[in-house]
């Protein structure tokens, strides 16, 4: 069957008077139990108003038809008439839109789930391919997805909601678009489709949250988005991204207003930042936390000391670190409750131990150009084989430069330069020195001239 396209044309005749007379009469017929006669009368008048392109009158009739079916409890008739009226040749856009909006209001009053399910499917069929009712179709699809989820069919719920490309809907508010995309993300994560969830997350421009930060609705959407992103990045093991997400939560006005939530977010920021492998971005975030949150950190002595330990270029004794911080981080204290991170993910403490060893190796490379493996083993309290493994990983990630001379048992942390490079560096240093000498000579000569004039 060819698709019937709704149209908007110039009205040929105004049927307002006829409709004003017919609607009360049909309402009376319905109350007397003559519903079929009332519907036939309305359908006949609908044909006249539709062919005359009287959009307002047609809309009133379509709404009256579905309202009449609803009032008498004829849900099957309601479904049939919605499809019939939508498929009629030359049906008017405004009329269809009004009828669909009215039918959407009937959903909460459905007598049972089966009736509600049928009505949703009917309305989705009626709105398929019609841009002017895309928002109503999206809301119906969301309701259908919720019903599927309640029936424990998460996979089907996610598939149904994925059909919507709400980012292309011009008539939908941005807040509602974000809500739909967040629901798509949530269902993808619920059915363990993390790759799809990551793709969907990129549809949200985080600039939206900063532009509308004063709005409570936007703040709630922001918190939902970042909590879903945290769950997503937990799966991928991206500690630095998790730390950034918590930092965004930490900066949200509604979180700042509650001191306990503000501190809790900062605790998570610090823990995940320290769990992240070292690189320029991780170091920058850690130093930014220390600088920007100094006042708040003073109220959190455990985390203040924790940050200080990692930003200071000194060796961390793993045993002392464990004695001081392990119980406080895992079990918490009265002043600083536990975050639950290490309780929920016990293997994260092993990652923390690795970050400490890597910090110590970077510290040694900062102070030593060459060191014997035996001495390095004593400093780090590790075996030679363990040191070689950690050094290899750091060199592979280009975190440090190191070369191991196994026969000699020596580790070199400075790259060997050839003669040309050494000579060029010496030349640059000499030029810099001579420039400074010339500048100093000029300034001395200038001072002598000034004093000579004053005499």
mmCIF file of C-alpha atoms in Angstrom, residues 373 376-378 380-390:
data_model
loop_
_atom_site.group_PDB
_atom_site.id
_atom_site.type_symbol
_atom_site.label_atom_id
_atom_site.label_comp_id
_atom_site.label_asym_id
_atom_site.label_seq_id
_atom_site.Cartn_x
_atom_site.Cartn_y
_atom_site.Cartn_z
ATOM 1 C CA UNK A 373 70.975 -2.818 40.280
ATOM 2 C CA UNK A 376 68.412 0.116 43.356
ATOM 3 C CA UNK A 377 67.072 -3.134 44.766
ATOM 4 C CA UNK A 378 67.937 -1.972 48.290
ATOM 5 C CA UNK A 380 63.054 0.000 46.404
ATOM 6 C CA UNK A 381 62.941 -3.185 48.525
ATOM 7 C CA UNK A 382 62.412 -5.286 45.395
ATOM 8 C CA UNK A 383 64.206 -8.192 43.766
ATOM 9 C CA UNK A 384 66.361 -7.612 40.696
ATOM 10 C CA UNK A 385 63.876 -9.415 38.455
ATOM 11 C CA UNK A 386 60.981 -7.251 39.711
ATOM 12 C CA UNK A 387 63.008 -4.084 39.118
ATOM 13 C CA UNK A 388 63.790 -5.158 35.556
ATOM 14 C CA UNK A 389 60.090 -5.804 34.921
ATOM 15 C CA UNK A 390 59.007 -2.375 36.212
#
